[in-house]
Amino acid sequence: MMATSTTVLESMGKPAAAIAFPAERLANSAAEFAEVAARYRPQIFRFLLASLRDPDAAETLTQDCLLKAHRNWASFRGESSVMTWLLRIAINLQKDHWRSRRLQFWKQTASNSVDADDAGNWLPSGESSPEQQVVAKDQVRQVWRTVKNLSERQRTVFMLRHVEEMEIHEIAQAVGLSEGTVKAHLSRAMVRVRAELGGKR
Amino acid sequence: MNPDRLKEQAEDVQVEAALRNFRASIHHWSEQEFARPRAIERTGWSRFQARFWRMIANPALGGTLAAALLITSVGIPVGIQHERAAEAARQAALDQQKKDLQQHLAEEEAKKSTAANTVDDGAFLDDVDSDIARATPDAMQPLASLMMDGPGNSSRR
């Protein structure tokens, strides 16, 4: 009997995001896609939420991303991991979203975008002391402030690297850039983060 | 150890901690938001579609629309067909009328032509008669008188 995608991933003992689905297993199967969607949906949502800071827009774009992925599921050849492929779709949708927002600048568009300072409040309480919590929240706010002012591409690369913890080559595949360009964007973003956090480099 | 190097290491630790907290913050926020029930944002078009299908789902309105659709889809082609048939019949009647008129005119023409021929023939025979007629000699006069007075006599001499 043919193993499901999950079984394949689990049998390889690696994180799902790092594994490419074998092409022969990627038949145009609704059941398979449903499993993929259920597995990766939270991650896509998280990336879009971090990029847009708007939960409603992130949810809508997540739905759009999965819908688009479902339509193109048959054409997915497994050359990259499913997650990289899905993130590439999400990045394109996010670009379209920003573009349409820019075009609609004259409209009073309802936005639920969370302010960068408020976004820092979502720190889990954990086991740290109240003082450590305060310091941590302050750091998170500083990072958010920097990320907010990064260019769209730098922000995307930064989020993929430091939030989704993707490797450089995966980021390059997802954003459609060379590894060198990705490293350059990441480096510039890190310089600004360090500067915001008080570093000199 | 070099103090600058120590400072750099301290900064690295600080940056790493900040990025770790940043990541944890986003993961936590995302989990909270993901679990929260939310209405999907609808575009104007999808709102219109949803409203349209809700309207269709109403039995009375749905029935009316179905009937309207049936009438439109069946009535219009039937009407067009009927119109075409009537037009064809009208054209056929006109053709027939034209044909009848032409036939009538032809008959009239033929009649006129026949009458004209008849008149001409009579005159022609009269001319011939006049050309070949001779005065009856005196000796034959009594016989000619008899012929003139006799039954079935014509005007010819």
XYZ file of N, CA and C in Angstrom, chain A residues 18-144:
381
model
N 11.874 20.730 5.616
C 13.181 20.561 4.982
C 13.196 19.458 3.937
N 12.078 18.801 3.770
C 12.066 17.628 2.886
C 11.252 17.891 1.631
N 11.790 17.450 0.521
C 11.025 17.537 -0.715
C 10.167 16.279 -0.834
N 8.911 16.442 -1.214
C 8.055 15.280 -1.417
C 8.517 14.541 -2.652
N 8.655 13.244 -2.617
C 9.027 12.534 -3.837
C 7.956 12.759 -4.905
N 8.441 13.056 -6.102
C 7.506 13.437 -7.172
C 6.491 12.338 -7.463
N 6.962 11.088 -7.386
C 6.042 9.994 -7.732
C 4.873 9.865 -6.762
N 5.058 10.439 -5.559
C 3.981 10.350 -4.571
C 3.011 11.525 -4.667
N 3.412 12.494 -5.501
C 2.578 13.684 -5.581
C 1.523 13.552 -6.675
N 0.782 12.529 -6.607
C -0.325 12.376 -7.552
C -1.361 13.416 -7.203
N -2.162 13.720 -8.187
C -3.163 14.764 -7.965
C -4.278 14.214 -7.083
N -3.934 14.036 -5.855
C -4.879 13.411 -4.937
C -5.405 14.428 -3.949
N -6.695 14.481 -3.855
C -7.323 15.438 -2.944
C -6.967 15.122 -1.499
N -6.899 13.839 -1.203
C -6.591 13.437 0.175
C -5.185 13.872 0.558
N -4.275 13.706 -0.370
C -2.886 14.106 -0.108
C -2.785 15.602 0.108
N -3.486 16.333 -0.759
C -3.405 17.781 -0.637
C -4.046 18.257 0.669
N -5.128 17.616 1.049
C -5.789 17.999 2.310
C -4.818 17.830 3.477
N -4.047 16.785 3.413
C -3.069 16.524 4.469
C -1.963 17.588 4.474
N -1.509 17.904 3.264
C -0.471 18.936 3.124
C -0.986 20.273 3.637
N -2.219 20.613 3.262
C -2.810 21.890 3.675
C -2.927 21.965 5.194
N -3.397 20.878 5.779
C -3.561 20.862 7.241
C -2.213 21.005 7.940
N -1.205 20.403 7.361
C 0.115 20.402 7.986
C 0.799 21.765 7.906
N 0.694 22.392 6.749
C 1.476 23.619 6.532
C 0.700 24.917 6.735
N -0.574 24.790 6.890
C -1.386 26.005 7.026
C -0.920 26.910 8.176
N -0.670 26.358 9.374
C -0.231 27.254 10.459
C 1.055 28.008 10.129
N 1.957 27.331 9.430
C 3.238 27.968 9.110
C 3.066 29.088 8.074
N 2.212 28.822 7.092
C 1.949 29.857 6.079
C 1.290 31.057 6.747
N 0.334 30.750 7.605
C -0.367 31.822 8.323
C 0.624 32.642 9.152
N 1.531 31.952 9.823
C 2.499 32.634 10.679
C 3.394 33.564 9.862
N 3.872 33.052 8.737
C 4.733 33.881 7.888
C 3.978 35.122 7.409
N 2.733 34.910 6.975
C 1.949 36.044 6.461
C 1.576 37.015 7.578
N 1.308 36.462 8.740
C 0.986 37.333 9.883
C 2.197 38.198 10.242
N 3.362 37.580 10.267
C 4.584 38.322 10.601
C 4.888 39.370 9.534
N 4.589 39.046 8.286
C 4.896 39.983 7.204
C 3.905 41.137 7.143
N 2.634 40.818 7.391
C 1.585 41.831 7.210
C 1.159 42.492 8.531
N 1.352 41.795 9.627
C 0.894 42.214 10.966
C -0.615 42.439 10.987
N -1.315 41.764 10.070
C -2.771 41.902 9.985
C -3.377 40.486 9.996
N -3.951 40.072 11.122
C -4.447 38.689 11.214
C -5.503 38.344 10.165
N -6.408 39.280 9.893
C -7.467 38.985 8.910
C -6.894 38.833 7.500
N -6.008 39.760 7.160
C -5.382 39.672 5.829
C -4.536 38.404 5.730
N -3.851 38.061 6.820
C -3.026 36.842 6.820
C -3.899 35.612 6.603
N -5.045 35.591 7.251
C -5.962 34.456 7.106
C -6.475 34.369 5.662
N -6.863 35.513 5.128
C -7.381 35.535 3.751
C -6.310 35.073 2.767
N -5.103 35.595 2.943
C -4.031 35.211 2.010
C -3.625 33.746 2.191
N -3.756 33.243 3.418
C -3.466 31.813 3.636
C -4.452 30.960 2.837
N -5.713 31.361 2.901
C -6.745 30.634 2.128
C -6.437 30.707 0.634
N -6.090 31.912 0.195
C -5.782 32.095 -1.231
C -4.585 31.247 -1.641
N -3.608 31.213 -0.762
C -2.385 30.453 -1.034
C -2.712 28.968 -1.203
N -3.505 28.446 -0.293
C -3.847 27.020 -0.361
C -4.731 26.718 -1.571
N -5.574 27.661 -1.879
C -6.439 27.488 -3.058
C -5.593 27.432 -4.338
N -4.653 28.358 -4.414
C -3.768 28.395 -5.573
C -2.906 27.132 -5.637
N -2.435 26.718 -4.471
C -1.608 25.504 -4.417
C -2.421 24.288 -4.859
N -3.677 24.251 -4.443
C -4.542 23.123 -4.811
C -4.739 23.064 -6.322
N -4.916 24.243 -6.916
C -5.115 24.300 -8.372
C -3.869 23.828 -9.110
N -2.715 24.101 -8.516
C -1.462 23.766 -9.206
C -0.786 22.527 -8.633
N -1.497 21.829 -7.810
C -0.919 20.664 -7.122
C -0.376 19.651 -8.108
N -1.097 19.452 -9.203
C -0.683 18.456 -10.199
C 0.635 18.852 -10.867
N 0.887 20.149 -10.947
C 2.102 20.602 -11.644
C 3.316 20.674 -10.713
N 3.109 20.434 -9.427
C 4.239 20.458 -8.488
C 5.102 19.222 -8.704
N 6.379 19.456 -9.022
C 7.257 18.343 -9.396
C 8.135 17.854 -8.241
N 8.038 18.518 -7.124
C 8.849 18.088 -5.992
C 10.299 18.505 -6.099
N 10.561 19.548 -6.912
C 11.937 20.012 -7.050
C 12.415 20.753 -5.797
N 11.474 21.315 -5.074
C 11.789 21.931 -3.775
C 10.857 21.278 -2.758
N 11.013 21.650 -1.499
C 10.096 21.078 -0.500
C 8.718 21.709 -0.679
N 7.726 21.009 -0.184
C 6.358 21.516 -0.286
C 6.260 22.874 0.398
N 6.914 22.989 1.547
C 6.833 24.233 2.306
C 7.450 25.392 1.528
N 8.583 25.126 0.877
C 9.227 26.179 0.073
C 8.310 26.597 -1.061
N 7.684 25.603 -1.680
C 6.759 25.870 -2.787
C 5.564 26.693 -2.296
N 5.015 26.286 -1.164
C 3.860 27.013 -0.611
C 4.252 28.437 -0.212
N 5.439 28.562 0.372
C 5.885 29.902 0.784
C 6.126 30.794 -0.430
N 6.563 30.190 -1.502
C 6.771 30.986 -2.719
C 5.430 31.556 -3.191
N 4.406 30.723 -3.136
C 3.061 31.197 -3.516
C 2.622 32.301 -2.551
N 2.854 32.061 -1.261
C 2.451 33.049 -0.245
C 3.187 34.375 -0.443
N 4.463 34.306 -0.788
C 5.253 35.536 -0.999
C 4.690 36.325 -2.189
N 4.344 35.604 -3.244
C 3.765 36.288 -4.413
C 2.424 36.928 -4.072
N 1.616 36.217 -3.298
C 0.325 36.776 -2.891
C 0.530 38.012 -2.007
N 1.531 37.921 -1.166
C 1.837 39.041 -0.269
C 2.274 40.261 -1.083
N 3.074 40.013 -2.116
C 3.514 41.113 -2.997
C 2.296 41.768 -3.649
N 1.395 40.915 -4.159
C 0.172 41.439 -4.788
C -0.635 42.248 -3.781
N -0.663 41.756 -2.568
C -1.421 42.437 -1.513
C -0.861 43.836 -1.279
N 0.461 43.922 -1.158
C 1.084 45.228 -0.918
C 0.880 46.151 -2.104
N 0.984 45.554 -3.290
C 0.815 46.355 -4.505
C -0.603 46.936 -4.546
N -1.584 46.099 -4.261
C -2.966 46.589 -4.302
C -3.201 47.621 -3.203
N -2.552 47.436 -2.068
C -2.684 48.432 -0.990
C -2.077 49.757 -1.405
N -0.952 49.673 -2.115
C -0.310 50.911 -2.558
C -1.178 51.620 -3.599
N -1.801 50.806 -4.478
C -2.662 51.395 -5.508
C -3.916 52.020 -4.909
N -4.313 51.500 -3.750
C -5.548 51.982 -3.140
C -5.266 53.007 -2.047
N -4.130 53.676 -2.160
C -3.730 54.563 -1.062
C -4.734 55.685 -0.835
N -5.485 56.032 -1.870
C -6.432 57.128 -1.708
C -7.716 56.655 -1.020
N -7.877 55.356 -0.926
C -9.103 54.847 -0.300
C -8.912 54.712 1.202
N -10.032 54.774 1.886
C -9.976 54.543 3.330
C -10.077 53.039 3.559
N -9.014 52.331 3.239
C -9.070 50.874 3.365
C -9.006 50.471 4.837
N -9.924 49.600 5.180
C -9.949 49.120 6.559
C -8.764 48.187 6.768
N -7.940 48.499 7.704
C -6.787 47.648 7.969
C -6.771 47.283 9.445
N -6.547 46.000 9.680
C -6.457 45.548 11.066
C -4.995 45.373 11.458
N -4.141 46.055 10.758
C -2.714 45.915 10.990
C -2.357 46.320 12.429
N -1.622 45.439 13.070
C -1.225 45.676 14.459
C 0.028 46.540 14.464
N 0.066 47.503 15.348
C 1.228 48.378 15.424
C 2.455 47.570 15.869
N 3.605 47.975 15.348
C 4.838 47.238 15.645
C 5.108 47.180 17.156
N 4.776 48.256 17.852
C 5.001 48.268 19.304
C 4.091 47.282 20.020
N 2.842 47.196 19.549
C 1.890 46.266 20.183
C 2.230 44.816 19.878
N 2.792 44.596 18.699
C 3.126 43.222 18.301
C 4.132 42.599 19.262
N 4.907 43.438 19.918
C 5.892 42.931 20.876
C 5.295 42.388 22.153
N 4.021 42.636 22.370
C 3.381 42.175 23.619
C 3.078 40.686 23.616
N 3.209 40.053 22.456
C 2.812 38.651 22.356
C 3.903 37.693 22.809
N 4.684 38.090 23.744
C 5.756 37.222 24.217
C 5.203 36.205 25.207
N 5.508 34.925 25.023
C 5.004 33.952 25.993
C 5.622 34.200 27.368
N 4.840 34.000 28.401
C 5.313 34.313 29.752
C 6.484 33.413 30.164
N 6.426 32.120 29.807
C 7.520 31.192 30.104
C 7.841 31.131 31.588
N 9.115 30.906 31.839
C 9.525 30.769 33.240
C 10.418 31.926 33.679
N 10.526 32.925 32.823
C 11.432 34.032 33.144
C 10.805 34.980 34.172
N 11.695 35.763 34.778
C 11.243 36.698 35.811
C 10.551 37.895 35.155
N 9.806 38.671 35.932
C 9.148 39.849 35.361
C 10.143 40.821 34.744
N 11.319 40.948 35.367
C 12.328 41.860 34.814
C 12.802 41.378 33.442
N 13.041 40.071 33.369
C 13.486 39.502 32.087
C 12.401 39.672 31.012
N 11.165 39.553 31.486
C 10.041 39.727 30.552
C 10.035 41.141 29.973
N 10.270 42.088 30.841
C 10.268 43.494 30.399
C 11.384 43.721 29.374
N 12.566 43.209 29.703
C 13.710 43.358 28.788
C 13.403 42.675 27.445
N 12.862 41.477 27.538
C 12.560 40.710 26.317
C 11.537 41.457 25.450
N 10.500 41.991 26.090
C 9.470 42.719 25.329
C 10.077 43.947 24.653
N 10.971 44.581 25.378
C 11.611 45.760 24.801
C 12.449 45.380 23.587
N 13.153 44.269 23.695
C 13.961 43.801 22.562
C 13.072 43.473 21.360
N 11.973 42.793 21.656
C 11.068 42.397 20.565
C 10.512 43.645 19.883
N 10.148 44.639 20.672
C 9.631 45.891 20.086
C 10.688 46.544 19.182
N 11.937 46.508 19.659
C 13.014 47.118 18.867
C 13.192 46.377 17.540
N 13.128 45.063 17.609
C 13.268 44.284 16.365
C 12.095 44.586 15.434
N 10.904 44.644 16.006
C 9.718 44.939 15.188
C 9.846 46.297 14.502
